[in-house]
Coordinates of C-alpha atoms in Angstrom, one line a residue:
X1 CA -25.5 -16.5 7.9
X2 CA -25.0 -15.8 4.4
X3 CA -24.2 -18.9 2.4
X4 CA -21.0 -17.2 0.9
X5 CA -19.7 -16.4 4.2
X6 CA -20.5 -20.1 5.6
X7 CA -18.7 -21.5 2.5
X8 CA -15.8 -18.8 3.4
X9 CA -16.0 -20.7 7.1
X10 CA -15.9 -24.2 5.8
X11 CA -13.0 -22.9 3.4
X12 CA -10.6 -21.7 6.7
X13 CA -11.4 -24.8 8.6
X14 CA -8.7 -26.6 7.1
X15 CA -7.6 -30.2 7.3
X16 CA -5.4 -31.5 9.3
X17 CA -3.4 -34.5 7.6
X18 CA -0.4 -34.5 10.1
X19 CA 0.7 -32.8 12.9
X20 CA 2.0 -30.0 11.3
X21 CA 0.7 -30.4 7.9
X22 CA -3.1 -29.4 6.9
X23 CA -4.7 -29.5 3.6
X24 CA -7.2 -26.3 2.5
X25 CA -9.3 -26.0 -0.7
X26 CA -10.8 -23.3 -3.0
X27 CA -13.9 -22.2 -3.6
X28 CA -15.4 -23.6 -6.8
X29 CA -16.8 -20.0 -8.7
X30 CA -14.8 -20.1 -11.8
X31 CA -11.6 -18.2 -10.8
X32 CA -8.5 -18.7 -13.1
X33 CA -6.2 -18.5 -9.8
X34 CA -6.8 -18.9 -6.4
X35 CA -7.5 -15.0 -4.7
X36 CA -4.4 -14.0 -2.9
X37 CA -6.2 -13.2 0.5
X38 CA -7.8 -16.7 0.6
X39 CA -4.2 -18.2 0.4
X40 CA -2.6 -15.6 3.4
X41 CA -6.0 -16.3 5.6
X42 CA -5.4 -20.5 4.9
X43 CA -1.4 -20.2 6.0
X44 CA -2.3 -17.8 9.0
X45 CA -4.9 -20.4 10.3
X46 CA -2.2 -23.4 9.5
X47 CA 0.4 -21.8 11.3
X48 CA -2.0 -20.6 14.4
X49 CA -3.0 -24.3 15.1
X50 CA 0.5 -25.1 16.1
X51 CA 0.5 -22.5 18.8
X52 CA -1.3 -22.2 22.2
X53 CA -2.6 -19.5 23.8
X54 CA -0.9 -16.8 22.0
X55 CA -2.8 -15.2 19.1
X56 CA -0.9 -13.7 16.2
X57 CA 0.9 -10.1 16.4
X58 CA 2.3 -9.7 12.7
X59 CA 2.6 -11.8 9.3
X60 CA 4.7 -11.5 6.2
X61 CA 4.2 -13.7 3.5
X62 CA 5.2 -13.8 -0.2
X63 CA 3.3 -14.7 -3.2
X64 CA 5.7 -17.3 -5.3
X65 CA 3.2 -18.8 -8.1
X66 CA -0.2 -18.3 -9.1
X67 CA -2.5 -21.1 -7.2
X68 CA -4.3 -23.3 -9.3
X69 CA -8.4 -23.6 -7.6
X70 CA -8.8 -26.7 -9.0
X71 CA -6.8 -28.9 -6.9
X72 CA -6.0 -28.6 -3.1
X73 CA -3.5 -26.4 -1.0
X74 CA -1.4 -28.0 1.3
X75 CA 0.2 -26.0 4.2
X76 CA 3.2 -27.2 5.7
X77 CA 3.9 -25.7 9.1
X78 CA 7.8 -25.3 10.6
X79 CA 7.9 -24.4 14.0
X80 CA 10.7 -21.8 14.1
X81 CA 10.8 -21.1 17.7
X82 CA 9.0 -21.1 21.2
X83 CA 9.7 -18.3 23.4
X84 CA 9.0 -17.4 26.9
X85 CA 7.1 -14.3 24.8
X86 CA 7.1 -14.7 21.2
X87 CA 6.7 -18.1 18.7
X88 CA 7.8 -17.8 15.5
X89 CA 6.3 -20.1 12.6
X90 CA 7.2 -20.3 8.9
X91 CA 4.2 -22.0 6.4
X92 CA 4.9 -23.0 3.1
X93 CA 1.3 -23.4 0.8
X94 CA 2.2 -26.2 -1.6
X95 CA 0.8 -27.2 -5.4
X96 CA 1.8 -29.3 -7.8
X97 CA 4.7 -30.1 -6.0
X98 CA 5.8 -26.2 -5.5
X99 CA 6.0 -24.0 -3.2
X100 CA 2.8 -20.8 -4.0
X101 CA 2.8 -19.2 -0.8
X102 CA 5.7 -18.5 2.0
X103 CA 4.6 -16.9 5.2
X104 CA 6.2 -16.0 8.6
X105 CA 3.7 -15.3 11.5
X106 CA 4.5 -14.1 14.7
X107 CA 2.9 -15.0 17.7
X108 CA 3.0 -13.2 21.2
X109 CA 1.6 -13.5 24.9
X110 CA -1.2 -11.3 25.9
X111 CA 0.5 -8.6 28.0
X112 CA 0.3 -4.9 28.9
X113 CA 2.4 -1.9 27.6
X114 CA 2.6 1.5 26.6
X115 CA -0.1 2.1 24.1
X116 CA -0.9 4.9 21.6
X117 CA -2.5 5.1 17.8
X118 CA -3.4 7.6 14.9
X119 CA -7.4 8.5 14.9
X120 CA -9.6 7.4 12.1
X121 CA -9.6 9.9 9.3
X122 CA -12.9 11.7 9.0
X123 CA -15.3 10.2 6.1
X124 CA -18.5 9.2 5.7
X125 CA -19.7 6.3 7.8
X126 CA -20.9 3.6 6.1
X127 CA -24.3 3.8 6.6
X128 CA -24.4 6.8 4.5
X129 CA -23.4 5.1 1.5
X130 CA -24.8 3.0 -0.9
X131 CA -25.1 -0.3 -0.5
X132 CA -23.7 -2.9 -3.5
X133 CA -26.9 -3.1 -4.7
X134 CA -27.9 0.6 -5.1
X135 CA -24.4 0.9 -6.2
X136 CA -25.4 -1.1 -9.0
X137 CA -28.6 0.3 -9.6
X138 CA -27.4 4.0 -9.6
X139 CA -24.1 3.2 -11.4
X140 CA -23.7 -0.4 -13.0
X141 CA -24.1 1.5 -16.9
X142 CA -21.5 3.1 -15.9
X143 CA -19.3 0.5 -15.0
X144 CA -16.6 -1.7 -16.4
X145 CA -18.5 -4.9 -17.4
X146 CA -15.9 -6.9 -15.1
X147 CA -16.2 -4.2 -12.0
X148 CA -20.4 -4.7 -12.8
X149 CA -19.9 -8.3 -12.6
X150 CA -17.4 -8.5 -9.3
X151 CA -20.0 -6.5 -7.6
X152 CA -23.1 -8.1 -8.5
X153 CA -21.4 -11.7 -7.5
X154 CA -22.0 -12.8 -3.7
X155 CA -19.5 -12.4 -1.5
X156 CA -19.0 -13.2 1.6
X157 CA -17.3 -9.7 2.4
X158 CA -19.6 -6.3 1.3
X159 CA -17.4 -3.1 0.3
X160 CA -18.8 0.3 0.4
X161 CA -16.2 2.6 -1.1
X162 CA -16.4 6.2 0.2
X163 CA -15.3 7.5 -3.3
X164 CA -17.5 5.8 -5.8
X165 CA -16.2 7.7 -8.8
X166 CA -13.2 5.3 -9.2
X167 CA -15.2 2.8 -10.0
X168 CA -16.9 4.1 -13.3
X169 CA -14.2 6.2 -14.4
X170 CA -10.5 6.1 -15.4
X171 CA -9.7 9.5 -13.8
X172 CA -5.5 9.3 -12.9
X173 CA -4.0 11.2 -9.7
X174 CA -5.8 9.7 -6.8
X175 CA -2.7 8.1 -4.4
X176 CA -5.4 7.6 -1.3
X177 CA -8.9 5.8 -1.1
X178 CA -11.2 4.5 1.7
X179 CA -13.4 1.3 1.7
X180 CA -15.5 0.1 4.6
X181 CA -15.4 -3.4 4.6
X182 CA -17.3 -6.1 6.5
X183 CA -18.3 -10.0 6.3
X184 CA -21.9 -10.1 5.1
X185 CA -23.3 -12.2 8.0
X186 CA -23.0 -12.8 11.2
X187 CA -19.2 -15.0 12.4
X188 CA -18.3 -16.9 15.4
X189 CA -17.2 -15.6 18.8
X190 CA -13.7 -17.3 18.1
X191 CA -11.3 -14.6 17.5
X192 CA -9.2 -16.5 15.8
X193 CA -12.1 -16.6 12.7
X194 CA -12.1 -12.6 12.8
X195 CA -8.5 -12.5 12.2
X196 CA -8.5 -15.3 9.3
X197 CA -11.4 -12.7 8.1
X198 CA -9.6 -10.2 8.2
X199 CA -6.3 -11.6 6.9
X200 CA -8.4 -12.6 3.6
X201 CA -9.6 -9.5 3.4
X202 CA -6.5 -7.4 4.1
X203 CA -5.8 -8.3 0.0
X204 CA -9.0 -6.7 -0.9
X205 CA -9.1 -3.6 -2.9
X206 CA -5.0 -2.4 -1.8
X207 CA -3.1 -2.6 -4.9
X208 CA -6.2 -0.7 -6.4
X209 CA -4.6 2.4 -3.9
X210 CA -1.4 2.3 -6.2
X211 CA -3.3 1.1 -10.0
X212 CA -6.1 4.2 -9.4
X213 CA -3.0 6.6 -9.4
X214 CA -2.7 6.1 -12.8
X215 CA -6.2 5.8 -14.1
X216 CA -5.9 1.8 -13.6
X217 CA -7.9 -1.0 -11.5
X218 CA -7.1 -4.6 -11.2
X219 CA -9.5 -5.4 -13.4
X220 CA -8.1 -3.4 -16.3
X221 CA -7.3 -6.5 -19.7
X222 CA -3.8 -4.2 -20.5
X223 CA -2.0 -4.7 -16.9
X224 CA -0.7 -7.7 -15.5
X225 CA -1.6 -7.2 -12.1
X226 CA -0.9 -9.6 -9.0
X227 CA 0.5 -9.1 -5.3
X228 CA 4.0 -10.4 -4.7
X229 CA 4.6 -9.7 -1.2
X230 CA 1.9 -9.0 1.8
X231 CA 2.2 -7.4 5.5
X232 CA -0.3 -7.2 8.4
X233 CA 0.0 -6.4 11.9
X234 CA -2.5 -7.2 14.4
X235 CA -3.1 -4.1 16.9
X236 CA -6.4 -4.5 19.2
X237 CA -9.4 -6.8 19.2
X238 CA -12.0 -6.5 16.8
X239 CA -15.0 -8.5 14.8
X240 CA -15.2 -8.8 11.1
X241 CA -18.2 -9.0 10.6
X242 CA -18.7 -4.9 12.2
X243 CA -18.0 -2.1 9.7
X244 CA -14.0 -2.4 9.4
X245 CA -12.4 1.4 7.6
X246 CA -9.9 0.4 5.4
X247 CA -7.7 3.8 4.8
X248 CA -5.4 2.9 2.3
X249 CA -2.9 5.1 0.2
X250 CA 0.2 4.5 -2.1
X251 CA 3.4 6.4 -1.9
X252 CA 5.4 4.7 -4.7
X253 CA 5.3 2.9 -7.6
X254 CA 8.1 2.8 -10.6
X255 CA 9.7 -0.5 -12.1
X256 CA 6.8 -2.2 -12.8
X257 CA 5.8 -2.3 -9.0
X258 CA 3.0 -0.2 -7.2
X259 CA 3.8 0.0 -3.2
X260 CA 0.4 0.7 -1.3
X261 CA -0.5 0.2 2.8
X262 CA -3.5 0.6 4.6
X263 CA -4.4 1.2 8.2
X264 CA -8.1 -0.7 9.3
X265 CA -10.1 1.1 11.9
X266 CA -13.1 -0.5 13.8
X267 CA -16.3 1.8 13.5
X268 CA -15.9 3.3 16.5
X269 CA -12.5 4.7 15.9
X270 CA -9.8 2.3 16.9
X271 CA -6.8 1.1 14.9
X272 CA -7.0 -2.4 14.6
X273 CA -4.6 -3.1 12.1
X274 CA -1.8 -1.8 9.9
X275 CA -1.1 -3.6 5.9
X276 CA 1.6 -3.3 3.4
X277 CA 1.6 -4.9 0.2
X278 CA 3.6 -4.5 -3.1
X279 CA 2.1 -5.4 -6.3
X280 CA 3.3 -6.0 -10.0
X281 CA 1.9 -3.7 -12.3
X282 CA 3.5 -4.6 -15.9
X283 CA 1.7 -3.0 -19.1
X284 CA 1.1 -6.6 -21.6
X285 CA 3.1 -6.7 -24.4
X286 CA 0.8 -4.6 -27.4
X287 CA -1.2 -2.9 -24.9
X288 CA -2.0 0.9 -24.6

């Protein structure tokens, strides 16, 4: 296991101070706010202790304040309702006193229905493209000095974008993009870890489906860019640590907001999961 995605492990196994309060913490790597997926992945796993037997169908959470990684995040769980079916849960991430975080998770019995799902679009499997490294190595001059930087950090989740060009140049039009995304060693059988996984990194690269429109990434110093509301539905089993597609595009953005959503496909074609997210995307005062 790769010592990113142990500390990633450690980071979801959070504490449990009462019975329906648990404390989680940050990881220490110099971050001026705590990433948004960490904080979604934390609440999902507060809320999912408080329910048995009946693993998570959908979440909807909103992003309130930015979360300070220097102190801890305390969860506190409300146990909406318990259904003969469905449990409902509401988890507040606290800080200073205020609320950062506000999610509601639904939780269902395992049980059969009518079933259908769109197919995987047809790209390049992963193990066609580069890895980070040769990425790196073929393209880092190229690069944005903070995209060169993200990417040469370890991680414990490894992207392999099928269109590399939007990372070395500013080129505006683009409303759709595909990532393969997967931990970078091996998880736990639980699938309650793969869905933690995969909340945190449902935030990864989405909003960048709405900035790359316009020539912008999240890493650009004129934008103030941060998510304000996040949406994921849990379709069929899956691991996380298995090459995940992440088919993302954006149909709207106006008002300082940038809409994007993303449907996650297993490698072997399945829809595992659907995302929406909504993002602000407000040009700094003085900046062109």
């Amino acid at each position: 296991m790769s010592h990113a995605v142990d500390q990633l492990l450690t980071i979801l196994d959070l504490e449990r101070i009462e019975e329906n309060i648990f404390r989680g913490r940050s990881p220490q790597v110099g971050w001026q706010r705590v990433f948004g997926g960490l904080v979604v992945a934390q609440a999902l796993v507060a809320a999912a202790r408080t329910v048995e037997a009946r693993p998570p169908h959908s979440l909807h959470g909103y992003f309130l304040l930015p979360g300070d990684p220097a102190v801890p995040i305390v969860y506190e769980v409300d146990r909406i309702r318990d259904g003969k079916s469905f449990t409902t849960r509401r988890c507040n991430a606290i800080q200073h006193g205020r609320a950062i975080f506000s999610l509601s998770a639904s939780f269902q019995i395992e049980e059969p229905g009518l079933e259908h799902a769109v197919p995987m679009p047809k790209v390049p499997l992963p193990e066609s493209l580069p890895s980070e490294a040769e990425m790196l190595r073929r393209f880092g001059d190229s690069m944005p000095d903070a995209i060169r930087r993200w990417f040469a950090r370890e991680r414990p989740i490894e992207l392999r974008p099928v269109d590399l060009a939007r990372y070395v140049t500013h080129e505006a039009g683009a409303t759709e993009q595909y990532v393969w995304l997967r931990a970078t060693g091996p998880l736990p059988d639980d699938p309650a870890i793969h869905r933690a996984v995969l909340a945190y990194l449902s935030d990864m690269t989405l909003l960048d489906a709405a900035l790359g429109a316009h020539g912008h990434s999240v890493f650009d110093t004129g934008l103030q860019v941060a998510s304000l509301d996040h949406a994921l539905w849990f379709h069929r089993p899956f691991r996380a640590d298995e090459w995940l597609l992440y088919a993302q595009d954006s149909p709207n953005s106006g008002r300082a907001r940038g809409f994007a959503r993303g449907l996650i496909f297993s490698h072997d074609g399945r829809l595992i999961a659907s995302v929406a997210q909504e993002g602000l995307m407000r040009p700094k005062s003085g900046a062109r």
